[in-house]
């Protein structure tokens, strides 16, 4: 393996420089042999690999690089490390040799195939991306793929990203001729995912892409990247420094190893301040994070590849954090600390003008509510209900709208709850609908009355039987000794009505109706110049009418 200083040369040499294309004969042969093995995996794993003491010892690796330039002894690395806050992260950090041995065991005695592992790895990468970068904000994704298995992970990730709602574009300069990779290309082309050459990329990738997925080189790569990858690595690394200078922020996601990094030492740029290396915003480690990941300073580090069997975990003494439920990825360490004061959105919406809204606020609400339904928003009928009791202390909670017409807005609850008590003391309240994906809010104020007993009974019996039983056993807002108290009461009631007989509505449960005296329709706009249209009831010639006024944002 070349020195870190030699590796760093690719970051400040021009693409046409001979130093990118000239290697010693041994380096060239080594890389050619590696490429041959990658394209012919059966040759690499033709012999069974035994799980023995030597395999176990390899996880502790005594690489000469660990104790040379950084003055770090190999004994300082264990199967876990501390994050910035001092909390322990239960994840092993392994070296290059250990990673290779684990792969050999997976694809040898444990029966995995290359395409199976590649599919699981690519899905893990796509899942991690989807968890952090939403497709409505970071839709256009450039996936740069290398010639080996890391590039295959990128191809698989691109396919899944397409189905997740992103618009992937693939740069795949040195294509493998193996049927596995050819099949992946065919799959992607069937989805009409575009392929571009390195010459077709813009000089600054942020001019066209929201995300860049670095899938060029994995943990098996040795030597200095040749063209066009040396140029591509520089183009990706430039994004970090473009972001610093307040240009469009394009995030970089590296798969397993940030390309150009030493697998164990990390970013060569950290050795020389004149060098600009890839500084990914997200790193998705696969199987187990490699030693270089300890040098990762970005905010999002995920572990993917949920395929490590217990035999490998036990034999290699690995620590792998538990994956959440059905997720294919798990965050390593705590989420990044965030400056709350810096959190902001710049809304972009159609103009909301007086001439474009209905003269009747009920009609306008129906238009917006129907659009929220059509947009597929989760629980568009969720609303914040705010009440104030005789003590003057306000309280708010989320309830669900269950009906509306020109008489008002209806919801149901327990008449013994805090909100019911406050409404009995002060029958005025406000409700607020927030439809984040549409940049819209509707705030409504008015007087509150109970709906009729007949109306409450009709709705009660339309509910699922479980919800009916829950309404009976819950003395809402009262103190419980523990969870089992209400759970056991529910099970007893469930047994009582197991024969399907009608469940009676309790007297202490029913509906309320808010009759509006004020509506405000809010729509987010750029630079906080939001549209706010207020409807209030006014007397005009002995009749009541709704007056529309524009409020300052």
PDB file of N, CA, C and O in Angstrom, residues 123-152:
ATOM      1  N   UNK A 123     -29.686  -1.719  -1.043  1.00  0.00           N
ATOM      2  CA  UNK A 123     -30.936  -1.356  -0.381  1.00  0.00           C
ATOM      3  C   UNK A 123     -30.658  -0.614   0.918  1.00  0.00           C
ATOM      4  O   UNK A 123     -31.351   0.359   1.254  1.00  0.00           O
ATOM      5  N   UNK A 124     -29.626  -1.037   1.649  1.00  0.00           N
ATOM      6  CA  UNK A 124     -29.259  -0.355   2.887  1.00  0.00           C
ATOM      7  C   UNK A 124     -28.859   1.082   2.629  1.00  0.00           C
ATOM      8  O   UNK A 124     -29.232   1.997   3.373  1.00  0.00           O
ATOM      9  N   UNK A 125     -28.090   1.301   1.572  1.00  0.00           N
ATOM     10  CA  UNK A 125     -27.642   2.653   1.226  1.00  0.00           C
ATOM     11  C   UNK A 125     -28.852   3.525   0.878  1.00  0.00           C
ATOM     12  O   UNK A 125     -28.981   4.657   1.353  1.00  0.00           O
ATOM     13  N   UNK A 126     -29.744   2.998   0.050  1.00  0.00           N
ATOM     14  CA  UNK A 126     -30.928   3.768  -0.336  1.00  0.00           C
ATOM     15  C   UNK A 126     -31.802   4.079   0.874  1.00  0.00           C
ATOM     16  O   UNK A 126     -32.354   5.181   0.996  1.00  0.00           O
ATOM     17  N   UNK A 127     -31.926   3.118   1.799  1.00  0.00           N
ATOM     18  CA  UNK A 127     -32.736   3.339   2.996  1.00  0.00           C
ATOM     19  C   UNK A 127     -32.133   4.425   3.873  1.00  0.00           C
ATOM     20  O   UNK A 127     -32.857   5.268   4.430  1.00  0.00           O
ATOM     21  N   UNK A 128     -30.801   4.433   4.018  1.00  0.00           N
ATOM     22  CA  UNK A 128     -30.144   5.472   4.822  1.00  0.00           C
ATOM     23  C   UNK A 128     -30.335   6.847   4.196  1.00  0.00           C
ATOM     24  O   UNK A 128     -30.603   7.835   4.883  1.00  0.00           O
ATOM     25  N   UNK A 129     -30.202   6.911   2.871  1.00  0.00           N
ATOM     26  CA  UNK A 129     -30.406   8.190   2.176  1.00  0.00           C
ATOM     27  C   UNK A 129     -31.829   8.687   2.390  1.00  0.00           C
ATOM     28  O   UNK A 129     -32.061   9.871   2.698  1.00  0.00           O
ATOM     29  N   UNK A 130     -32.799   7.789   2.245  1.00  0.00           N
ATOM     30  CA  UNK A 130     -34.203   8.186   2.393  1.00  0.00           C
ATOM     31  C   UNK A 130     -34.529   8.634   3.807  1.00  0.00           C
ATOM     32  O   UNK A 130     -35.442   9.435   4.008  1.00  0.00           O
ATOM     33  N   UNK A 131     -33.777   8.137   4.789  1.00  0.00           N
ATOM     34  CA  UNK A 131     -34.042   8.519   6.182  1.00  0.00           C
ATOM     35  C   UNK A 131     -33.616   9.956   6.463  1.00  0.00           C
ATOM     36  O   UNK A 131     -34.201  10.622   7.315  1.00  0.00           O
ATOM     37  N   UNK A 132     -32.620  10.446   5.744  1.00  0.00           N
ATOM     38  CA  UNK A 132     -32.073  11.782   6.028  1.00  0.00           C
ATOM     39  C   UNK A 132     -32.464  12.810   4.975  1.00  0.00           C
ATOM     40  O   UNK A 132     -32.832  13.939   5.303  1.00  0.00           O
ATOM     41  N   UNK A 133     -32.398  12.432   3.709  1.00  0.00           N
ATOM     42  CA  UNK A 133     -32.629  13.387   2.625  1.00  0.00           C
ATOM     43  C   UNK A 133     -33.943  13.038   1.931  1.00  0.00           C
ATOM     44  O   UNK A 133     -34.050  12.010   1.261  1.00  0.00           O
ATOM     45  N   UNK A 134     -34.948  13.875   2.086  1.00  0.00           N
ATOM     46  CA  UNK A 134     -36.260  13.584   1.547  1.00  0.00           C
ATOM     47  C   UNK A 134     -36.300  13.873   0.046  1.00  0.00           C
ATOM     48  O   UNK A 134     -35.719  14.849  -0.432  1.00  0.00           O
ATOM     49  N   UNK A 135     -37.017  13.035  -0.730  1.00  0.00           N
ATOM     50  CA  UNK A 135     -37.011  13.201  -2.180  1.00  0.00           C
ATOM     51  C   UNK A 135     -37.613  14.513  -2.669  1.00  0.00           C
ATOM     52  O   UNK A 135     -37.262  14.979  -3.746  1.00  0.00           O
ATOM     53  N   UNK A 136     -38.480  15.126  -1.871  1.00  0.00           N
ATOM     54  CA  UNK A 136     -39.032  16.417  -2.300  1.00  0.00           C
ATOM     55  C   UNK A 136     -38.040  17.555  -2.102  1.00  0.00           C
ATOM     56  O   UNK A 136     -38.241  18.661  -2.596  1.00  0.00           O
ATOM     57  N   UNK A 137     -36.929  17.301  -1.375  1.00  0.00           N
ATOM     58  CA  UNK A 137     -35.922  18.325  -1.142  1.00  0.00           C
ATOM     59  C   UNK A 137     -34.610  18.019  -1.858  1.00  0.00           C
ATOM     60  O   UNK A 137     -33.885  18.930  -2.226  1.00  0.00           O
ATOM     61  N   UNK A 138     -34.295  16.749  -2.014  1.00  0.00           N
ATOM     62  CA  UNK A 138     -33.034  16.334  -2.647  1.00  0.00           C
ATOM     63  C   UNK A 138     -33.346  15.288  -3.706  1.00  0.00           C
ATOM     64  O   UNK A 138     -32.985  14.120  -3.587  1.00  0.00           O
ATOM     65  N   UNK A 139     -34.053  15.725  -4.734  1.00  0.00           N
ATOM     66  CA  UNK A 139     -34.607  14.771  -5.696  1.00  0.00           C
ATOM     67  C   UNK A 139     -33.566  14.234  -6.676  1.00  0.00           C
ATOM     68  O   UNK A 139     -33.505  13.038  -6.941  1.00  0.00           O
ATOM     69  N   UNK A 140     -32.731  15.101  -7.222  1.00  0.00           N
ATOM     70  CA  UNK A 140     -31.827  14.676  -8.294  1.00  0.00           C
ATOM     71  C   UNK A 140     -30.518  14.174  -7.695  1.00  0.00           C
ATOM     72  O   UNK A 140     -29.784  14.911  -7.038  1.00  0.00           O
ATOM     73  N   UNK A 141     -30.224  12.899  -7.934  1.00  0.00           N
ATOM     74  CA  UNK A 141     -29.097  12.221  -7.299  1.00  0.00           C
ATOM     75  C   UNK A 141     -28.146  11.702  -8.367  1.00  0.00           C
ATOM     76  O   UNK A 141     -28.550  10.953  -9.258  1.00  0.00           O
ATOM     77  N   UNK A 142     -26.880  12.095  -8.280  1.00  0.00           N
ATOM     78  CA  UNK A 142     -25.843  11.555  -9.156  1.00  0.00           C
ATOM     79  C   UNK A 142     -25.166  10.403  -8.428  1.00  0.00           C
ATOM     80  O   UNK A 142     -24.648  10.573  -7.319  1.00  0.00           O
ATOM     81  N   UNK A 143     -25.161   9.226  -9.039  1.00  0.00           N
ATOM     82  CA  UNK A 143     -24.499   8.052  -8.473  1.00  0.00           C
ATOM     83  C   UNK A 143     -23.280   7.748  -9.332  1.00  0.00           C
ATOM     84  O   UNK A 143     -23.415   7.411 -10.510  1.00  0.00           O
ATOM     85  N   UNK A 144     -22.086   7.891  -8.750  1.00  0.00           N
ATOM     86  CA  UNK A 144     -20.844   7.641  -9.484  1.00  0.00           C
ATOM     87  C   UNK A 144     -20.345   6.256  -9.102  1.00  0.00           C
ATOM     88  O   UNK A 144     -20.033   6.002  -7.927  1.00  0.00           O
ATOM     89  N   UNK A 145     -20.277   5.357 -10.076  1.00  0.00           N
ATOM     90  CA  UNK A 145     -19.976   3.958  -9.822  1.00  0.00           C
ATOM     91  C   UNK A 145     -18.600   3.582 -10.353  1.00  0.00           C
ATOM     92  O   UNK A 145     -18.235   3.942 -11.481  1.00  0.00           O
ATOM     93  N   UNK A 146     -17.863   2.855  -9.538  1.00  0.00           N
ATOM     94  CA  UNK A 146     -16.575   2.327  -9.941  1.00  0.00           C
ATOM     95  C   UNK A 146     -16.717   0.979 -10.610  1.00  0.00           C
ATOM     96  O   UNK A 146     -17.828   0.460 -10.787  1.00  0.00           O
ATOM     97  N   UNK A 147     -15.592   0.351 -10.957  1.00  0.00           N
ATOM     98  CA  UNK A 147     -15.635  -0.897 -11.720  1.00  0.00           C
ATOM     99  C   UNK A 147     -15.888  -2.140 -10.879  1.00  0.00           C
ATOM    100  O   UNK A 147     -16.178  -3.199 -11.411  1.00  0.00           O
ATOM    101  N   UNK A 148     -15.780  -2.047  -9.556  1.00  0.00           N
ATOM    102  CA  UNK A 148     -15.891  -3.223  -8.699  1.00  0.00           C
ATOM    103  C   UNK A 148     -17.211  -3.321  -7.976  1.00  0.00           C
ATOM    104  O   UNK A 148     -18.213  -2.691  -8.352  1.00  0.00           O
ATOM    105  N   UNK A 149     -17.199  -4.110  -6.900  1.00  0.00           N
ATOM    106  CA  UNK A 149     -18.440  -4.367  -6.161  1.00  0.00           C
ATOM    107  C   UNK A 149     -19.009  -3.126  -5.509  1.00  0.00           C
ATOM    108  O   UNK A 149     -20.214  -3.011  -5.314  1.00  0.00           O
ATOM    109  N   UNK A 150     -18.167  -2.173  -5.128  1.00  0.00           N
ATOM    110  CA  UNK A 150     -18.684  -0.929  -4.563  1.00  0.00           C
ATOM    111  C   UNK A 150     -19.526  -0.186  -5.593  1.00  0.00           C
ATOM    112  O   UNK A 150     -20.568   0.387  -5.266  1.00  0.00           O
ATOM    113  N   UNK A 151     -19.084  -0.235  -6.846  1.00  0.00           N
ATOM    114  CA  UNK A 151     -19.893   0.351  -7.917  1.00  0.00           C
ATOM    115  C   UNK A 151     -21.199  -0.385  -8.093  1.00  0.00           C
ATOM    116  O   UNK A 151     -22.242   0.214  -8.379  1.00  0.00           O
ATOM    117  N   UNK A 152     -21.175  -1.721  -7.901  1.00  0.00           N
ATOM    118  CA  UNK A 152     -22.412  -2.487  -7.975  1.00  0.00           C
ATOM    119  C   UNK A 152     -23.380  -2.102  -6.881  1.00  0.00           C
ATOM    120  O   UNK A 152     -24.598  -2.025  -7.108  1.00  0.00           O
TER     121      UNK A 152
END
